[in-house]
């Protein structure tokens, strides 16, 4: 392999065609341009969409006299995002003080007395505290469970164990874990369930790599090679063999 081909393989760009027909060259150049420009364009579009969404959300709360477009001939993107970031930072600073905590407690007391708002506020507060607190326990572990049929394994994201109220109602006295099984290609949807910890194979795989694996339907393997895929298959086979041994031992 030449130096050019080796560098192209490392960068993930399409390798040049073995023959030099004009159609083959155009196809290679087009795919190379698509690989280079596609991720950049989608990333810029997502960032722009988020900034625009925040600007449109915050702009109605800013007086007209303080908006940049009042004095400039163009609309300044990101101004609403800056205002939102500053406002949330100031709110956090004030809440850390005694006066701020007192005001928050008074507001929470009022919300707790509203029948419909109370459960909604409690649930959202617990979700935000879990996701954004430093000691929160969001999805940090990836595992395998045997689903939807014997011999078929699915990726799951593991979170905190169930609480005491739920643990007391579960049929087995063994330890359970909370598992979220995302769908492909949209990992934000899926199924949530409790499963015995002994039935889960924990993987040395980051949540980001697992999300890429799910969104690409297995086309993007962790590490860029088949070693991890073979490792997952070996772990699944070992788990199945261990389960069969337990069933046989229980039958005897």
Short mmCIF file of C-alpha atoms in Angstrom, two decimals:
data_model
loop_
_atom_site.label_atom_id
_atom_site.label_comp_id
_atom_site.label_asym_id
_atom_site.label_seq_id
_atom_site.Cartn_x
_atom_site.Cartn_y
_atom_site.Cartn_z
CA UNK A 1 0.00 0.00 0.00
CA UNK A 2 1.38 3.40 -0.93
CA UNK A 3 1.72 6.34 1.45
CA UNK A 4 -1.29 8.08 -0.15
CA UNK A 5 -3.54 5.01 0.18
CA UNK A 6 -2.44 4.42 3.76
CA UNK A 7 -3.18 8.02 4.79
CA UNK A 8 -6.55 7.83 3.04
CA UNK A 9 -7.47 4.64 4.92
CA UNK A 10 -6.57 6.24 8.23
CA UNK A 11 -8.68 9.34 7.51
CA UNK A 12 -11.76 7.30 6.55
CA UNK A 13 -11.96 8.71 3.02
CA UNK A 14 -12.90 6.48 0.07
CA UNK A 15 -9.92 4.74 -1.50
CA UNK A 16 -9.12 5.61 -5.12
CA UNK A 17 -10.57 3.23 -7.69
CA UNK A 18 -8.10 0.76 -9.21
CA UNK A 19 -8.90 1.95 -12.76
CA UNK A 20 -8.79 5.55 -13.92
CA UNK A 21 -12.01 5.94 -15.88
CA UNK A 22 -13.53 9.41 -15.86
CA UNK A 23 -16.76 8.14 -14.27
CA UNK A 24 -14.85 6.33 -11.55
CA UNK A 25 -12.81 9.43 -10.78
CA UNK A 26 -15.90 11.63 -10.55
CA UNK A 27 -17.56 9.11 -8.23
CA UNK A 28 -14.46 8.94 -6.00
CA UNK A 29 -14.16 12.73 -5.85
CA UNK A 30 -17.86 13.10 -5.06
CA UNK A 31 -17.74 10.55 -2.22
CA UNK A 32 -14.58 12.16 -0.86
CA UNK A 33 -16.25 15.57 -0.85
CA UNK A 34 -19.36 14.11 0.78
CA UNK A 35 -17.34 12.45 3.55
CA UNK A 36 -15.49 15.71 4.23
CA UNK A 37 -18.39 18.16 3.96
CA UNK A 38 -21.27 16.05 5.33
CA UNK A 39 -20.31 15.94 9.03
CA UNK A 40 -19.23 19.60 8.97
CA UNK A 41 -22.49 20.74 7.38
CA UNK A 42 -24.70 18.73 9.74
CA UNK A 43 -22.75 19.93 12.80
CA UNK A 44 -23.06 23.57 11.73
CA UNK A 45 -26.78 23.10 10.99
CA UNK A 46 -27.45 21.58 14.42
CA UNK A 47 -25.55 24.36 16.22
CA UNK A 48 -27.29 27.03 14.15
CA UNK A 49 -30.70 25.48 14.82
CA UNK A 50 -30.06 25.40 18.58
CA UNK A 51 -28.81 29.00 18.67
CA UNK A 52 -31.78 30.19 16.60
CA UNK A 53 -34.22 28.29 18.82
CA UNK A 54 -32.80 29.87 21.99
CA UNK A 55 -32.79 33.33 20.38
CA UNK A 56 -36.44 33.03 19.37
CA UNK A 57 -37.31 31.81 22.86
CA UNK A 58 -35.50 34.60 24.73
CA UNK A 59 -36.04 37.56 22.37
CA UNK A 60 -39.66 38.31 23.46
CA UNK A 61 -38.44 38.89 27.03
CA UNK A 62 -35.81 41.44 25.97
CA UNK A 63 -37.06 45.06 25.68
CA UNK A 64 -36.91 46.43 22.16
CA UNK A 65 -34.48 49.16 23.20
CA UNK A 66 -31.89 46.57 24.29
CA UNK A 67 -32.00 44.38 21.18
CA UNK A 68 -28.97 44.65 18.87
CA UNK A 69 -31.11 44.66 15.71
CA UNK A 70 -32.64 47.94 16.90
CA UNK A 71 -29.32 49.70 16.28
CA UNK A 72 -27.70 47.41 13.71
CA UNK A 73 -28.85 46.74 10.14
CA UNK A 74 -28.50 42.95 10.66
CA UNK A 75 -29.77 40.45 13.17
CA UNK A 76 -27.07 39.29 15.60
CA UNK A 77 -27.29 35.51 16.14
CA UNK A 78 -26.46 34.15 19.56
CA UNK A 79 -27.51 37.23 21.55
CA UNK A 80 -30.43 35.38 23.11
CA UNK A 81 -28.12 32.47 23.99
CA UNK A 82 -25.75 34.87 25.79
CA UNK A 83 -28.65 36.42 27.70
CA UNK A 84 -29.99 32.98 28.68
CA UNK A 85 -26.56 31.82 29.87
CA UNK A 86 -26.04 35.01 31.89
CA UNK A 87 -29.53 34.86 33.42
CA UNK A 88 -29.14 31.20 34.47
CA UNK A 89 -25.70 31.90 35.95
CA UNK A 90 -27.01 34.86 37.94
CA UNK A 91 -29.99 32.78 39.08
CA UNK A 92 -27.65 30.05 40.30
CA UNK A 93 -25.53 32.60 42.13
CA UNK A 94 -28.55 34.13 43.85
CA UNK A 95 -29.96 30.71 44.74
CA UNK A 96 -26.70 29.79 46.48
CA UNK A 97 -27.26 32.63 48.95
CA UNK A 98 -29.60 32.50 51.92
CA UNK A 99 -32.04 35.01 50.45
CA UNK A 100 -32.15 33.14 47.14
CA UNK A 101 -32.73 29.79 48.83
CA UNK A 102 -35.56 31.29 50.85
CA UNK A 103 -37.24 32.63 47.73
CA UNK A 104 -36.86 29.26 45.99
CA UNK A 105 -38.36 27.46 48.99
CA UNK A 106 -41.31 29.87 48.99
CA UNK A 107 -41.85 29.28 45.27
CA UNK A 108 -41.65 25.50 45.70
CA UNK A 109 -44.12 25.66 48.56
CA UNK A 110 -46.60 27.47 46.32
CA UNK A 111 -46.11 24.94 43.52
CA UNK A 112 -46.54 22.03 45.94
CA UNK A 113 -50.04 23.27 46.78
CA UNK A 114 -51.25 23.27 43.17
CA UNK A 115 -52.78 19.81 42.47
CA UNK A 116 -51.96 19.48 38.76
CA UNK A 117 -48.63 21.31 38.81
CA UNK A 118 -47.24 19.47 41.86
CA UNK A 119 -46.50 16.04 40.30
CA UNK A 120 -45.24 17.63 37.08
CA UNK A 121 -42.84 19.90 38.96
CA UNK A 122 -41.59 17.10 41.20
CA UNK A 123 -40.86 14.82 38.26
CA UNK A 124 -39.08 17.49 36.21
CA UNK A 125 -37.01 18.57 39.20
CA UNK A 126 -35.83 15.02 39.85
CA UNK A 127 -34.92 14.56 36.18
CA UNK A 128 -32.89 17.78 36.04
CA UNK A 129 -31.16 17.07 39.35
CA UNK A 130 -30.19 13.61 38.12
CA UNK A 131 -28.93 14.76 34.72
CA UNK A 132 -27.09 17.94 35.68
CA UNK A 133 -25.96 17.53 39.28
CA UNK A 134 -22.31 16.63 39.87
CA UNK A 135 -23.32 13.63 41.95
CA UNK A 136 -26.07 12.60 39.55
CA UNK A 137 -26.15 9.10 38.17
CA UNK A 138 -27.12 9.37 34.51
CA UNK A 139 -26.39 6.67 31.96
CA UNK A 140 -22.71 5.84 32.40
CA UNK A 141 -22.59 2.08 31.86
CA UNK A 142 -23.42 0.07 28.76
CA UNK A 143 -24.50 -3.57 28.95
CA UNK A 144 -25.97 -6.49 27.02
CA UNK A 145 -29.24 -8.26 27.79
CA UNK A 146 -30.70 -11.30 26.03
CA UNK A 147 -33.58 -9.77 24.06
CA UNK A 148 -35.90 -10.23 22.14
CA UNK A 149 -35.26 -14.02 21.97
CA UNK A 150 -32.72 -16.54 23.31
CA UNK A 151 -29.40 -16.09 21.55
CA UNK A 152 -30.21 -12.48 20.54
CA UNK A 153 -28.53 -9.68 22.52
CA UNK A 154 -29.40 -6.00 22.74
CA UNK A 155 -27.48 -3.00 24.04
CA UNK A 156 -28.84 -1.26 27.14
CA UNK A 157 -27.83 1.78 29.16
CA UNK A 158 -27.67 1.15 32.90
CA UNK A 159 -28.56 3.69 35.57
CA UNK A 160 -29.36 3.55 39.27
CA UNK A 161 -30.85 0.49 41.02
CA UNK A 162 -34.59 0.63 41.79
CA UNK A 163 -35.73 2.26 45.02
CA UNK A 164 -36.85 0.38 48.10
CA UNK A 165 -40.55 0.70 47.25
CA UNK A 166 -40.03 -1.01 43.90
CA UNK A 167 -37.43 -3.50 45.14
CA UNK A 168 -39.86 -4.86 47.72
CA UNK A 169 -42.39 -5.64 44.96
CA UNK A 170 -39.96 -7.35 42.58
CA UNK A 171 -40.24 -11.16 42.59
CA UNK A 172 -36.58 -12.02 43.17
CA UNK A 173 -34.47 -11.08 46.18
CA UNK A 174 -31.39 -10.74 43.98
CA UNK A 175 -30.06 -7.35 42.93
CA UNK A 176 -31.82 -5.53 40.10
CA UNK A 177 -30.59 -2.70 37.88
CA UNK A 178 -32.46 -0.08 35.86
CA UNK A 179 -31.98 -0.54 32.13
CA UNK A 180 -32.95 1.60 29.17
CA UNK A 181 -32.97 -0.14 25.79
CA UNK A 182 -32.75 2.49 23.02
CA UNK A 183 -34.18 1.99 19.56
CA UNK A 184 -32.38 2.24 16.22
CA UNK A 185 -31.76 4.69 14.61
CA UNK A 186 -33.20 7.11 17.20
CA UNK A 187 -31.63 6.28 20.59
CA UNK A 188 -33.81 8.82 22.41
CA UNK A 189 -36.74 6.39 22.24
CA UNK A 190 -36.86 2.87 23.61
CA UNK A 191 -37.94 0.72 26.55
CA UNK A 192 -37.23 1.07 30.25
CA UNK A 193 -37.30 -1.94 32.57
CA UNK A 194 -35.72 -3.54 35.64
CA UNK A 195 -33.55 -6.60 35.09
CA UNK A 196 -31.52 -8.86 37.35
CA UNK A 197 -27.93 -7.69 37.54
CA UNK A 198 -26.64 -11.23 36.95
CA UNK A 199 -28.46 -11.28 33.59
CA UNK A 200 -26.62 -8.18 32.34
CA UNK A 201 -23.18 -8.25 30.72
CA UNK A 202 -21.45 -4.94 31.48
CA UNK A 203 -19.26 -3.70 28.63
CA UNK A 204 -16.14 -1.57 28.59
CA UNK A 205 -17.86 0.67 26.07
CA UNK A 206 -18.60 4.37 26.42
CA UNK A 207 -22.13 5.71 26.09
CA UNK A 208 -21.02 7.78 23.07
CA UNK A 209 -19.66 4.73 21.23
CA UNK A 210 -22.80 2.76 22.04
CA UNK A 211 -24.98 5.59 20.71
CA UNK A 212 -22.99 5.69 17.45
CA UNK A 213 -23.32 1.92 17.16
CA UNK A 214 -27.09 2.16 17.56
CA UNK A 215 -27.66 5.15 15.27
CA UNK A 216 -25.63 3.54 12.48
CA UNK A 217 -27.40 0.16 12.92
CA UNK A 218 -24.05 -1.53 13.54
CA UNK A 219 -22.22 0.00 10.58
CA UNK A 220 -19.92 2.06 12.84
CA UNK A 221 -18.16 -0.39 15.15
CA UNK A 222 -16.31 0.89 18.25
CA UNK A 223 -12.61 1.20 17.59
CA UNK A 224 -13.09 1.08 13.85
CA UNK A 225 -12.45 -2.67 13.58
CA UNK A 226 -14.10 -5.97 14.34
CA UNK A 227 -12.20 -6.72 17.55
CA UNK A 228 -14.87 -5.19 19.75
CA UNK A 229 -17.60 -6.95 17.79
CA UNK A 230 -15.91 -10.30 18.34
CA UNK A 231 -15.49 -9.47 22.02
CA UNK A 232 -19.21 -8.71 22.37
CA UNK A 233 -20.08 -12.00 20.68
CA UNK A 234 -17.72 -13.91 22.98
CA UNK A 235 -19.19 -12.28 26.09
CA UNK A 236 -22.72 -13.05 24.92
CA UNK A 237 -21.79 -16.70 24.28
CA UNK A 238 -20.18 -16.98 27.71
CA UNK A 239 -23.25 -15.50 29.39
CA UNK A 240 -25.54 -17.91 27.58
CA UNK A 241 -23.37 -20.89 28.59
CA UNK A 242 -23.36 -19.75 32.21
CA UNK A 243 -27.14 -19.40 32.18
CA UNK A 244 -27.54 -22.90 30.75
CA UNK A 245 -25.31 -24.27 33.53
CA UNK A 246 -27.48 -22.57 36.16
CA UNK A 247 -30.66 -23.95 34.63
CA UNK A 248 -29.19 -27.46 34.54
CA UNK A 249 -27.99 -27.18 38.13
CA UNK A 250 -31.43 -26.01 39.27
CA UNK A 251 -33.09 -28.89 37.40
CA UNK A 252 -30.85 -31.46 39.10
#
